[in-house]
CSV table of C-alpha atoms in Angstrom, one decimal:
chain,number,residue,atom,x,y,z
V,1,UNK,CA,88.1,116.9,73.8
V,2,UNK,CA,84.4,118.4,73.5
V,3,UNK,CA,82.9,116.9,70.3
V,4,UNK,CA,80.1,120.0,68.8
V,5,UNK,CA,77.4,118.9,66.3
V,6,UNK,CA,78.5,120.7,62.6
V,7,UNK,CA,76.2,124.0,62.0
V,8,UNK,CA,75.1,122.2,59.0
V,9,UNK,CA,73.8,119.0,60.8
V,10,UNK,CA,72.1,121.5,63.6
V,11,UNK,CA,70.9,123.3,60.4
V,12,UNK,CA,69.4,119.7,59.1
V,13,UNK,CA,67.5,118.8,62.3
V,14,UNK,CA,65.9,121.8,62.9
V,15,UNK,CA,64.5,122.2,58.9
V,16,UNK,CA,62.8,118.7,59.3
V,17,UNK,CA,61.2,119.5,62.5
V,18,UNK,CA,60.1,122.5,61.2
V,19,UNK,CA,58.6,121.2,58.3
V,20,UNK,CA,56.8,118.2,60.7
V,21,UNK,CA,55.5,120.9,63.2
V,22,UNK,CA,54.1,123.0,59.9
V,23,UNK,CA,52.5,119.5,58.6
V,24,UNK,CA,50.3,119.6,61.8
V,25,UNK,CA,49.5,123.2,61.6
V,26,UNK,CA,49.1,123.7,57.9
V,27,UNK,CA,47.5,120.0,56.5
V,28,UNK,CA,47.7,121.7,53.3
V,29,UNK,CA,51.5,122.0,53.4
V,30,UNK,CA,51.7,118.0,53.7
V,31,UNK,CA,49.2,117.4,50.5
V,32,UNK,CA,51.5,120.5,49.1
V,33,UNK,CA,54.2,118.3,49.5
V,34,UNK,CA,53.0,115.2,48.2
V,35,UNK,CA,52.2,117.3,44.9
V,36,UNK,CA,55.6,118.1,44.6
V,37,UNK,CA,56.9,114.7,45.3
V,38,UNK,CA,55.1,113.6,42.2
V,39,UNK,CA,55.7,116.1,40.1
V,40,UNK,CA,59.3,116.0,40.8
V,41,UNK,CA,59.0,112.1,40.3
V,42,UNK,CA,57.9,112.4,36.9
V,43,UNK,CA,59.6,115.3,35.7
V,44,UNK,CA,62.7,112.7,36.5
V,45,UNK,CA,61.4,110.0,34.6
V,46,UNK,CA,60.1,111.8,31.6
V,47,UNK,CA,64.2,113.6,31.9
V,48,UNK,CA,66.3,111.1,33.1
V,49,UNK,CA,69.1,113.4,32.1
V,50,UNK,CA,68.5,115.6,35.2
V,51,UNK,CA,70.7,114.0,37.8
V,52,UNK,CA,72.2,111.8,35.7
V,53,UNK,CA,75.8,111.4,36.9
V,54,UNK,CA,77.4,109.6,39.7
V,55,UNK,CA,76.8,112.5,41.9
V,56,UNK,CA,73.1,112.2,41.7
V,57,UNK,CA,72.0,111.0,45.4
V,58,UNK,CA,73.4,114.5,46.4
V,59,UNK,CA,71.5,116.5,43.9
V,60,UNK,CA,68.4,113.7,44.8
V,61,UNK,CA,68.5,114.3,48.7
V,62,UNK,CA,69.0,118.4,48.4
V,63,UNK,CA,65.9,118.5,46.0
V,64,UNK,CA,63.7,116.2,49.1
V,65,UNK,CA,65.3,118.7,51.8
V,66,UNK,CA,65.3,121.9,50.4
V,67,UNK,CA,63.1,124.6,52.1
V,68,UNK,CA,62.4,128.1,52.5
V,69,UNK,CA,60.7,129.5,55.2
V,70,UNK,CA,59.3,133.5,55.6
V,71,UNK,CA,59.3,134.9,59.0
V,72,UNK,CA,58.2,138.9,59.7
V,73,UNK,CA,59.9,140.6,62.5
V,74,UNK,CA,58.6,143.7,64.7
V,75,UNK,CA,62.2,145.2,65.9
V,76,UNK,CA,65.8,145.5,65.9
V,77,UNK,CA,66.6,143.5,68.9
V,78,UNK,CA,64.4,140.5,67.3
V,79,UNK,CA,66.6,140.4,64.1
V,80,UNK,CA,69.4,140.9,66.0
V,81,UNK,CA,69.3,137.7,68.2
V,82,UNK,CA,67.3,136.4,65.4
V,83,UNK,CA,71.0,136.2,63.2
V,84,UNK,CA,72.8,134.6,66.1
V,85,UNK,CA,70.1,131.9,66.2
V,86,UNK,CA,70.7,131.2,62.6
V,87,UNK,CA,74.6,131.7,62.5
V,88,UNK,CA,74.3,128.2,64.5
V,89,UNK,CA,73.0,126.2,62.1
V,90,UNK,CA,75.4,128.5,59.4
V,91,UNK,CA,72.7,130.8,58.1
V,92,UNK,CA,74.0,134.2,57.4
V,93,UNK,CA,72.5,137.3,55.7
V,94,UNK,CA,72.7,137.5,52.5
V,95,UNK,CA,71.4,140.6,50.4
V,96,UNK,CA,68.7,143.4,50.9
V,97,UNK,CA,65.4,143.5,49.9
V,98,UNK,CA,63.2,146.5,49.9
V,99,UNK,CA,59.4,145.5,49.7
V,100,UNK,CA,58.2,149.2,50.4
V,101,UNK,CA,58.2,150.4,46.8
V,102,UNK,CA,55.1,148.0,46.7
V,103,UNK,CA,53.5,148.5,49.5
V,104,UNK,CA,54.5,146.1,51.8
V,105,UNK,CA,56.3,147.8,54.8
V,106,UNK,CA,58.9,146.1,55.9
V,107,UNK,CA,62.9,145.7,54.4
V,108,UNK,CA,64.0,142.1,54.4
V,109,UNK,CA,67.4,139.5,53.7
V,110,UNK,CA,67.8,135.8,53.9
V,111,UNK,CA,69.5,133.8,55.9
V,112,UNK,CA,70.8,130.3,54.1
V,113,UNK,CA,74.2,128.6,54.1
V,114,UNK,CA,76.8,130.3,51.7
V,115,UNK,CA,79.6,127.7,50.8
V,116,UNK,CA,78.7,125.2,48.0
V,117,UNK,CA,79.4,121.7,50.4
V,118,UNK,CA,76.5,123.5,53.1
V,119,UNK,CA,74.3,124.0,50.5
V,120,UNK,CA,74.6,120.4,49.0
V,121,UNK,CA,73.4,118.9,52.4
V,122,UNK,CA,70.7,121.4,53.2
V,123,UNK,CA,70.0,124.8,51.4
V,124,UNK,CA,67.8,125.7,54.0
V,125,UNK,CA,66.6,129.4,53.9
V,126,UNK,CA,64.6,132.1,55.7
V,127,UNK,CA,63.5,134.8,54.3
V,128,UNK,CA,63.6,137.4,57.2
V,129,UNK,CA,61.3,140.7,57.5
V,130,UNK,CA,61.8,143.7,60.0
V,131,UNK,CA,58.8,145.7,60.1
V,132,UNK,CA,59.5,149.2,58.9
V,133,UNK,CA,57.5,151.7,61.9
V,134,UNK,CA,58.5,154.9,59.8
V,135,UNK,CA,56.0,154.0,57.1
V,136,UNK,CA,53.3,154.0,59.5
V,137,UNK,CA,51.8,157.2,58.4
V,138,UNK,CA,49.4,157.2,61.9
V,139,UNK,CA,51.6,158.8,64.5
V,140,UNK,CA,49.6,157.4,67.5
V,141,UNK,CA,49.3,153.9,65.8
V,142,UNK,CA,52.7,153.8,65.5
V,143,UNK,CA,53.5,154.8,68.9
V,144,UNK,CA,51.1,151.9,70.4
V,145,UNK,CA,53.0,149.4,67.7
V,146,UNK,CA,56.0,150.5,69.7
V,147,UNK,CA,54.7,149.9,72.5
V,148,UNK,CA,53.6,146.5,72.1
V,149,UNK,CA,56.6,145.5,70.9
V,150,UNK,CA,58.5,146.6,73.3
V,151,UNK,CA,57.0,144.0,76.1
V,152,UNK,CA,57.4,141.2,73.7
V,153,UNK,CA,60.3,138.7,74.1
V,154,UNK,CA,59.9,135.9,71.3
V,155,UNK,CA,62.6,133.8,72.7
V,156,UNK,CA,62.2,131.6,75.3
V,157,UNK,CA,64.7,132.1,78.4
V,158,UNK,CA,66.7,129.1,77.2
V,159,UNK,CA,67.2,129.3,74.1
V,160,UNK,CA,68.8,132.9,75.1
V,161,UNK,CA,71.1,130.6,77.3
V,162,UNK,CA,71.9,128.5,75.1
V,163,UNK,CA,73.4,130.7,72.2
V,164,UNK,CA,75.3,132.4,75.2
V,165,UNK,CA,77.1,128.7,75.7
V,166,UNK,CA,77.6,127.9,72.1
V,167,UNK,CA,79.0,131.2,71.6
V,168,UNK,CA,81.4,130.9,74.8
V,169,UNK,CA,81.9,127.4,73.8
V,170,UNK,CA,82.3,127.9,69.8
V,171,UNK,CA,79.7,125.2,69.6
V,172,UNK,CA,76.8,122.5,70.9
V,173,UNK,CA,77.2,119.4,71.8
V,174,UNK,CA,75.0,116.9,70.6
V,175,UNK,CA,72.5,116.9,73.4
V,176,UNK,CA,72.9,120.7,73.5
V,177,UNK,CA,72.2,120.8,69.8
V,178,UNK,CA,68.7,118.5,69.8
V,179,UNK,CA,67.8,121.0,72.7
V,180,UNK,CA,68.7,124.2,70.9
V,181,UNK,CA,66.4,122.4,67.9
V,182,UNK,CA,63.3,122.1,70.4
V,183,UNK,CA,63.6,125.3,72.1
V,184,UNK,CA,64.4,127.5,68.7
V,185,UNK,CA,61.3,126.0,66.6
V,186,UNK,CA,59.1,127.6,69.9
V,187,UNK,CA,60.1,131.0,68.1
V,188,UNK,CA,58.2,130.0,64.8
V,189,UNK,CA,55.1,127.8,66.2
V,190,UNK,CA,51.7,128.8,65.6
V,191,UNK,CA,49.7,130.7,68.6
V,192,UNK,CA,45.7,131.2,68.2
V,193,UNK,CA,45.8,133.6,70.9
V,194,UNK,CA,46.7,137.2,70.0
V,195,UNK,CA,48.6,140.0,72.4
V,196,UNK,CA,46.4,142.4,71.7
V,197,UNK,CA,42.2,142.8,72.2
V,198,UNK,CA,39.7,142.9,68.9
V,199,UNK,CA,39.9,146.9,68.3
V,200,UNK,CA,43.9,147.0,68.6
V,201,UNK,CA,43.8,144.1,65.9
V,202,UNK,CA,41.2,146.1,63.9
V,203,UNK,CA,43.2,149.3,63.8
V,204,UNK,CA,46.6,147.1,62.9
V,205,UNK,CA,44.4,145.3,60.2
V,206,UNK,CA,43.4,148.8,58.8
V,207,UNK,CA,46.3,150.4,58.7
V,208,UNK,CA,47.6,147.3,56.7
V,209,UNK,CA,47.5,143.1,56.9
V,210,UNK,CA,51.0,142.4,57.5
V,211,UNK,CA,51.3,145.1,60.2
V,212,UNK,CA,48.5,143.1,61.8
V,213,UNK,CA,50.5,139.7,61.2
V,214,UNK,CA,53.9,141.3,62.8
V,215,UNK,CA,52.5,143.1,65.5
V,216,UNK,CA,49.0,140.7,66.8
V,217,UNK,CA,50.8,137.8,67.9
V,218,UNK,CA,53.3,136.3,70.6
V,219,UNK,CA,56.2,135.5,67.6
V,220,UNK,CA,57.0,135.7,64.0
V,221,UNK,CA,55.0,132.0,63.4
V,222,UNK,CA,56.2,130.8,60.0
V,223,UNK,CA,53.4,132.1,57.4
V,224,UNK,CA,55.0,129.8,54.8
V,225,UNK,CA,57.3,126.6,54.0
V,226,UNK,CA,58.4,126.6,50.6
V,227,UNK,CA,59.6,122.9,48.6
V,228,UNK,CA,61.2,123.3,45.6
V,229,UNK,CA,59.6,121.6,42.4
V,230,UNK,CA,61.5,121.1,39.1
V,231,UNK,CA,58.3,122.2,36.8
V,232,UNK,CA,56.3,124.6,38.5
V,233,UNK,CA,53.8,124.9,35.5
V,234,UNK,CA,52.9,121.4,36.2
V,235,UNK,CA,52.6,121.8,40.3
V,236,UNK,CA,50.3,124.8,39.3
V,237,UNK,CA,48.1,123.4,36.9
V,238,UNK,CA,47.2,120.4,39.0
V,239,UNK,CA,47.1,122.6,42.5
V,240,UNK,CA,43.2,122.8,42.1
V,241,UNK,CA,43.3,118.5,41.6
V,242,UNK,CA,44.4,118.2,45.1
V,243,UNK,CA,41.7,120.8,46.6
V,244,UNK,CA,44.5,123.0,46.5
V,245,UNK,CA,43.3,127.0,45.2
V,246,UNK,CA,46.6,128.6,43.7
V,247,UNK,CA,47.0,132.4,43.3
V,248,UNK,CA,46.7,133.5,40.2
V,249,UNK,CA,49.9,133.5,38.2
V,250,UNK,CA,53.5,132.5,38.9
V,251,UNK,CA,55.9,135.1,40.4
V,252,UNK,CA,59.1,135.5,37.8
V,253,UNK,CA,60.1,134.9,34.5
V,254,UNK,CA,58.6,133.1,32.0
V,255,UNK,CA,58.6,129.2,31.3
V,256,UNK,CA,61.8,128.7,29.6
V,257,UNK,CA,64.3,125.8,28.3
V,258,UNK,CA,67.1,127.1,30.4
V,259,UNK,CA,65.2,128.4,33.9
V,260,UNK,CA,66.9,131.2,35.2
V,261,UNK,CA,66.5,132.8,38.9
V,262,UNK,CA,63.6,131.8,40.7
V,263,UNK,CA,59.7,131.1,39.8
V,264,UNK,CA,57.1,131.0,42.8
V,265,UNK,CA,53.9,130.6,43.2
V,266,UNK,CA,51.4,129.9,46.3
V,267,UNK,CA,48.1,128.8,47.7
V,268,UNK,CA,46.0,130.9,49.4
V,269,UNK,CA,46.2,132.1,52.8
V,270,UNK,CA,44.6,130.4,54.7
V,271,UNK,CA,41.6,131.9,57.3
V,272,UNK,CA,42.3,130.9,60.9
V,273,UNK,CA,40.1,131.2,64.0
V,274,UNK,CA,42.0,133.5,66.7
V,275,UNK,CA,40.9,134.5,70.3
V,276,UNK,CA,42.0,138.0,71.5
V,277,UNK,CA,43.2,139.3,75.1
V,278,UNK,CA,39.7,140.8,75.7
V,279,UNK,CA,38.0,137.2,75.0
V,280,UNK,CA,36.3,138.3,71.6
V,281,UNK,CA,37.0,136.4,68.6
V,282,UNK,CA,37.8,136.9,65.1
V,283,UNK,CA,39.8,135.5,62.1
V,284,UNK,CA,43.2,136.3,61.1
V,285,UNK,CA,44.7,135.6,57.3
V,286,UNK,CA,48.4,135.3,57.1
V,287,UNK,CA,49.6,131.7,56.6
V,288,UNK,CA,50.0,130.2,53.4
V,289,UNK,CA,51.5,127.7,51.3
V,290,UNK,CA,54.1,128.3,48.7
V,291,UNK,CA,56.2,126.1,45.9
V,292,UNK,CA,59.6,127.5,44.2
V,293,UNK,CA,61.6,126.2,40.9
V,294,UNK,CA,64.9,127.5,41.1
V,295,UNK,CA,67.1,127.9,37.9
V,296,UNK,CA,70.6,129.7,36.6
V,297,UNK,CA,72.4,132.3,38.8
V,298,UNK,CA,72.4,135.7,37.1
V,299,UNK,CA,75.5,137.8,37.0
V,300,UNK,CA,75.7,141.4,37.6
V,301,UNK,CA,74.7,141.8,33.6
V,302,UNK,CA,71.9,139.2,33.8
V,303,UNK,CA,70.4,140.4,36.2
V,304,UNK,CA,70.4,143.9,34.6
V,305,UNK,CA,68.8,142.2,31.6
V,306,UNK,CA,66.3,140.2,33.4
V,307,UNK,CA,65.0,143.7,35.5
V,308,UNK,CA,64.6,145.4,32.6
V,309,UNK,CA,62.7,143.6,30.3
V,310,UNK,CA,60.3,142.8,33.5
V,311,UNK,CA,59.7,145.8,33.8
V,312,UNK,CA,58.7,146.4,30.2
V,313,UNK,CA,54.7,147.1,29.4
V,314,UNK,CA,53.4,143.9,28.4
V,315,UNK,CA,50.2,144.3,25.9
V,316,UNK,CA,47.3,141.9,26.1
V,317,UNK,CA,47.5,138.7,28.3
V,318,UNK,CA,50.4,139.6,30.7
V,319,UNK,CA,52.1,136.0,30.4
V,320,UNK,CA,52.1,136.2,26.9
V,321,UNK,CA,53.7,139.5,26.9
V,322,UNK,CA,56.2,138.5,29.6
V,323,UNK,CA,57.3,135.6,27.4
V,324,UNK,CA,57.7,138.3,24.5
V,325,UNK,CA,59.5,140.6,26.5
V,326,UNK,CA,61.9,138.2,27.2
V,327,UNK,CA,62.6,136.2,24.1
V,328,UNK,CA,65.3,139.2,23.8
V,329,UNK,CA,67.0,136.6,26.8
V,330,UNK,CA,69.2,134.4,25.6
V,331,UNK,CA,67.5,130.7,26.6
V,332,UNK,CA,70.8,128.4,25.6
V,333,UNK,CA,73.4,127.6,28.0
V,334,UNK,CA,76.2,128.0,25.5
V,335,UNK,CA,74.8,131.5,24.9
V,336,UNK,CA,74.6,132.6,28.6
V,337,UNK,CA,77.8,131.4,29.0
V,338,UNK,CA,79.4,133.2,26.4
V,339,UNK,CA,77.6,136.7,26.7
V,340,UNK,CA,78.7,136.1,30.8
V,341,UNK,CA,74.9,136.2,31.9
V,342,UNK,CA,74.9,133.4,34.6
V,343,UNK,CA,77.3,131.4,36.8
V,344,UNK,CA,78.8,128.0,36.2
V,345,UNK,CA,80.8,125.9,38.2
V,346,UNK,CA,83.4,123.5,36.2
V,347,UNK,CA,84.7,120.4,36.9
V,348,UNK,CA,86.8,117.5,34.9
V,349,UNK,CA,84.6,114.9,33.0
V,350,UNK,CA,84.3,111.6,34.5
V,351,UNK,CA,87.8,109.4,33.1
V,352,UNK,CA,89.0,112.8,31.6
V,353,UNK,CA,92.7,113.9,32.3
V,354,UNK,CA,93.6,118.1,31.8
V,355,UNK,CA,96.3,118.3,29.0
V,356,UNK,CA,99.7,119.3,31.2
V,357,UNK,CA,100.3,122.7,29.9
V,358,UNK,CA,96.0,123.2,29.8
V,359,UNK,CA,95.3,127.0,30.8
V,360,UNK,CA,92.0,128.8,31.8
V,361,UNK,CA,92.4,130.5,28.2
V,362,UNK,CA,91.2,126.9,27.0
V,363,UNK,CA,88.4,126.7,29.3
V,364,UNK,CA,85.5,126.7,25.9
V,365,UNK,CA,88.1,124.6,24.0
V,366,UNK,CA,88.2,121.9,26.8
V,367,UNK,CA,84.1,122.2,27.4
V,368,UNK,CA,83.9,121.9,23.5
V,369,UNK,CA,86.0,118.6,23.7
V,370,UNK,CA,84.1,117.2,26.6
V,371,UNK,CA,87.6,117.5,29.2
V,372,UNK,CA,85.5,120.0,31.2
V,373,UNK,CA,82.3,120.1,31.8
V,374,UNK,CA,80.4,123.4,33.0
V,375,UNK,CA,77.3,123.4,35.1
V,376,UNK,CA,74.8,126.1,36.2
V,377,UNK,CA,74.9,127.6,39.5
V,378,UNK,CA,71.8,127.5,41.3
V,379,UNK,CA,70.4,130.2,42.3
V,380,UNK,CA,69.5,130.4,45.9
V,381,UNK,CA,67.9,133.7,46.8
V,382,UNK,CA,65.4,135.9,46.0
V,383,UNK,CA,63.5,138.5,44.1
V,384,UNK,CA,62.1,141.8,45.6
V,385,UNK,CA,59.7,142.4,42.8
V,386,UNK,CA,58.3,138.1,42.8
V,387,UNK,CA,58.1,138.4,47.1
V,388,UNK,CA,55.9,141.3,46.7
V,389,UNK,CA,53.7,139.7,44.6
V,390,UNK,CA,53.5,136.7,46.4
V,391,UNK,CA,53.0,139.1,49.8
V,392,UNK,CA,50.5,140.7,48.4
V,393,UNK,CA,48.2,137.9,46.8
V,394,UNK,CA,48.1,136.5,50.4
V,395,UNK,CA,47.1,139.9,52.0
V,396,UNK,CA,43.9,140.5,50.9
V,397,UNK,CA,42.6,143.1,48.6
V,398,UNK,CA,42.2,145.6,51.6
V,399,UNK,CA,46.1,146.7,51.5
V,400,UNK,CA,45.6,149.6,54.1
V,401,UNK,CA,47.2,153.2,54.2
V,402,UNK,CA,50.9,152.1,55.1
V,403,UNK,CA,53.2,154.9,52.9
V,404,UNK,CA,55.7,153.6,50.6
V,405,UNK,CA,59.4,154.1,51.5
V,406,UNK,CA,62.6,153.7,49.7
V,407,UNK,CA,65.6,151.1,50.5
V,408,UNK,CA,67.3,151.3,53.8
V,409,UNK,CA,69.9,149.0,54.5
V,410,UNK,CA,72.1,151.0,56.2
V,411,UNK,CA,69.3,150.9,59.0
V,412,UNK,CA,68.5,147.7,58.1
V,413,UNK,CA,72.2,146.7,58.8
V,414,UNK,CA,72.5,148.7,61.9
V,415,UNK,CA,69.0,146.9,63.4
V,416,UNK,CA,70.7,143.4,62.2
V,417,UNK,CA,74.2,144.2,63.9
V,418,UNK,CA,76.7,143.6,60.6
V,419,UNK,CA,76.6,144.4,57.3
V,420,UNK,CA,74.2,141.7,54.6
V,421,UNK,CA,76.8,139.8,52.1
V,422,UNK,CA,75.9,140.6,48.9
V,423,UNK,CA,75.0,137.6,46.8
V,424,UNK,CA,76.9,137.9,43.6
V,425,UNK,CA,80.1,138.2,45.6
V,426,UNK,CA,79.0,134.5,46.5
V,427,UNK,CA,78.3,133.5,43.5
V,428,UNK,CA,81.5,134.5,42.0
V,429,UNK,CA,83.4,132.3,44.1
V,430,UNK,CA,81.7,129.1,43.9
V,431,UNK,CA,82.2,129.7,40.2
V,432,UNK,CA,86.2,130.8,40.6
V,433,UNK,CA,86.6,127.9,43.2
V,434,UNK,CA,85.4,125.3,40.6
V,435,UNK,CA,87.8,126.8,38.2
V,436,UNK,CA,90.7,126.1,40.8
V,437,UNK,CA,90.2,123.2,41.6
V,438,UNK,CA,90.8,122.2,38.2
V,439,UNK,CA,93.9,124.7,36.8
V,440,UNK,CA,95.5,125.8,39.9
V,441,UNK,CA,97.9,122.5,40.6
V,442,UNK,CA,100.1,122.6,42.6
């Protein structure tokens, strides 16, 4: 009998070499990380409490591993094969984002793992952009952007092959796997040389940056590889310490005692020489490095709550005012809990035994007597509005003429080839498994 490596092993493999190969481009994604490491070391030191249980080392390695990457895509047929590549590893699409409504022209989802023991070994993700050529408003521009595309292939011949065998096969064996690892991460490698000469790249560039970026280059090179910190206040304060410049402000909601959703920040974008097809030179700004804290899944009513008080005025100092705006969110766990705000996940105390006749009608009587004990859900994807900014403050102040759109994702689903899975669905079913586990008995 064949023996296939799992998805999430594939999955493991190829997020380390991806993060090696990015070391070597990016030097300041390796000092990024080293930032991290030590903020995340004393964070855990100063809160012991953190990963306290016996079920730490999981917790431990997932917080070393996790990543997120951000690739930008120029057409249909590139997502397209683009999902197959990642439904290897077990990365599917999950959720729509819309970044035209600020600008940025392209529509977006994320590939990651969805089940909660995939996740645990490596949450990698990628947040995936297709370029959106409607919101070109310069007919013949968009027409040559066609065009080029068109006679691109960012896949190497066999890396095509080989997601024909696994898919004939239903899965890789080991060799095939390591090979699939090597021949996928030429997708996402860095190339200095552009497919286009110095006036094509001026007229992408002026029509907007991340056109440029999508359109310039051989493939979708990963512009950023994101670790995840535990205090992001701390990573960004001592950023400039480490010859690191970080964008101005962090992405999300305010500092809090219970994080919620997801905080980013970034450094800049780095300037990098480039050669073009007619031999002239030039520089090209698109790669960056980026840091994430990731807190409390919302439900459908927290995240509600959450939109609209960001997108309340804030009066003076923005930070201030964010954190005013949203002292009207609840910021204890007991509270979110009870006003069904967040996700938990449950499970029986260590040495604790469920009372025979105990019913899911007990569930706050049995957290309130330490039988149960209910834990936050991570939240593992994104935010439209906190992407934008992040897309933005690497982009330049030049943000070119490229129209703003509205959402999409029927076309966006039709260009990906099945429908994205919407996130709270997910969410609700790590949180109703955990509550299985424990009440359903056979």
């Amino acid at each position: 009998m064949t023996r296939f490596s799992s998805p999430d092993a594939i999955r493991d493999a190829f997020s380390k070499a991806m993060s090696l190969m990015y070391q070597q481009e990016v030097p300041q994604y390796r000092t990024l990380l080293q930032l991290v490491k030590e903020v995340n070391a004393r964070y855990l030191q100063a809160h012991p409490e953190t990963f306290a249980d016996a079920d730490s080392a999981p917790e431990l390695n997932r917080l070393a591993v996790e990543r997120h990457g951000a690739i930008r895509l120029g057409k249909a047929q590139e997502l397209a094969t683009m999902r197959r590549l990642f439904a290897v590893m077990g990365m599917y699409p999950v959720s729509y984002y819309d970044l035209s409504a600020a600008g940025v022209p392209v529509h977006a989802t994320a590939f990651r793992p969805v089940d909660a023991r995939s996740l645990q070994y490596n949450p990698f993700r990628v947040f995936t952009s297709l370029l959106r050529l409607e919101l070109i408003d310069d007919d013949g521009l968009k027409q040559k952007v066609s065009q080029i595309l068109d006679q691109r292939n960012i896949f190497t011949p066999r890396l095509l092959e080989l997601l024909e065998i696994g898919h004939a096969q239903q899965g890789l064996t080991a060799a095939q796997a390591d090979e699939f690892v090597a021949e996928a991460l030429k997708t996402f490698q860095w190339h200095s040389e552009a497919q286009v000469d110095g006036a094509t790249y001026q007229s992408l560039l002026d029509q907007h940056r991340l056109i440029a970026d999508v359109v310039s280059f051989k493939g979708p090179h990963i512009n950023h590889l994101t670790p995840r910190t535990l205090d992001i206040d701390a990573v960004q304060r001592q950023m400039p310490a480490y010859q690191i410049v970080p964008k101005e402000s962090i992405e999300g909601p305010p500092p809090r005692r219970v994080p919620i959703l997801l905080r980013q920040t970034s450094f800049k974008a780095l300037s990098e020489k480039i050669t073009f097809t007619d031999n002239s030179e030039g520089r090209h700004t698109a790669r960056f490095g980026e840091i994430e804290q990731r807190g409390l899944a919302l439900t459908p009513a927290g995240r509600a709550l959450y939109d609209r008080l960001l997108q309340q005025p804030t009066a003076g100092d923005k930070a201030a005012g964010l954190a005013a705006n949203f002292a009207a969110f609840p910021d204890d766990m007991h509270e979110l809990r009870r006003q069904k705000l967040g996700y938990f996940s449950y499970r029986l105390s260590t040495g604790a035994t469920l009372p025979e006749q105990a019913s899911r009608e007990q569930l706050q009587s049995l957290i309130d007597d330490g039988t149960i004990e209910a834990r936050p859900v991570v939240y593992e994807d994104f935010l439209p509005v906190s992407a934008a900014g992040i897309f933005q403050s690497n982009l330049g102040s030049e943000r070119g003429a490229a129209g703003k759109g509205h959402p999409n994702q029927l076309a966006f689903e039709q260009a990906l080839g099945c429908a994205v899975i919407d996130e709270f669905s997910l969410y609700q079913q790590l949180e109703e498994a955990s509550l299985a586990a424990i009440f359903d008995r056979p």
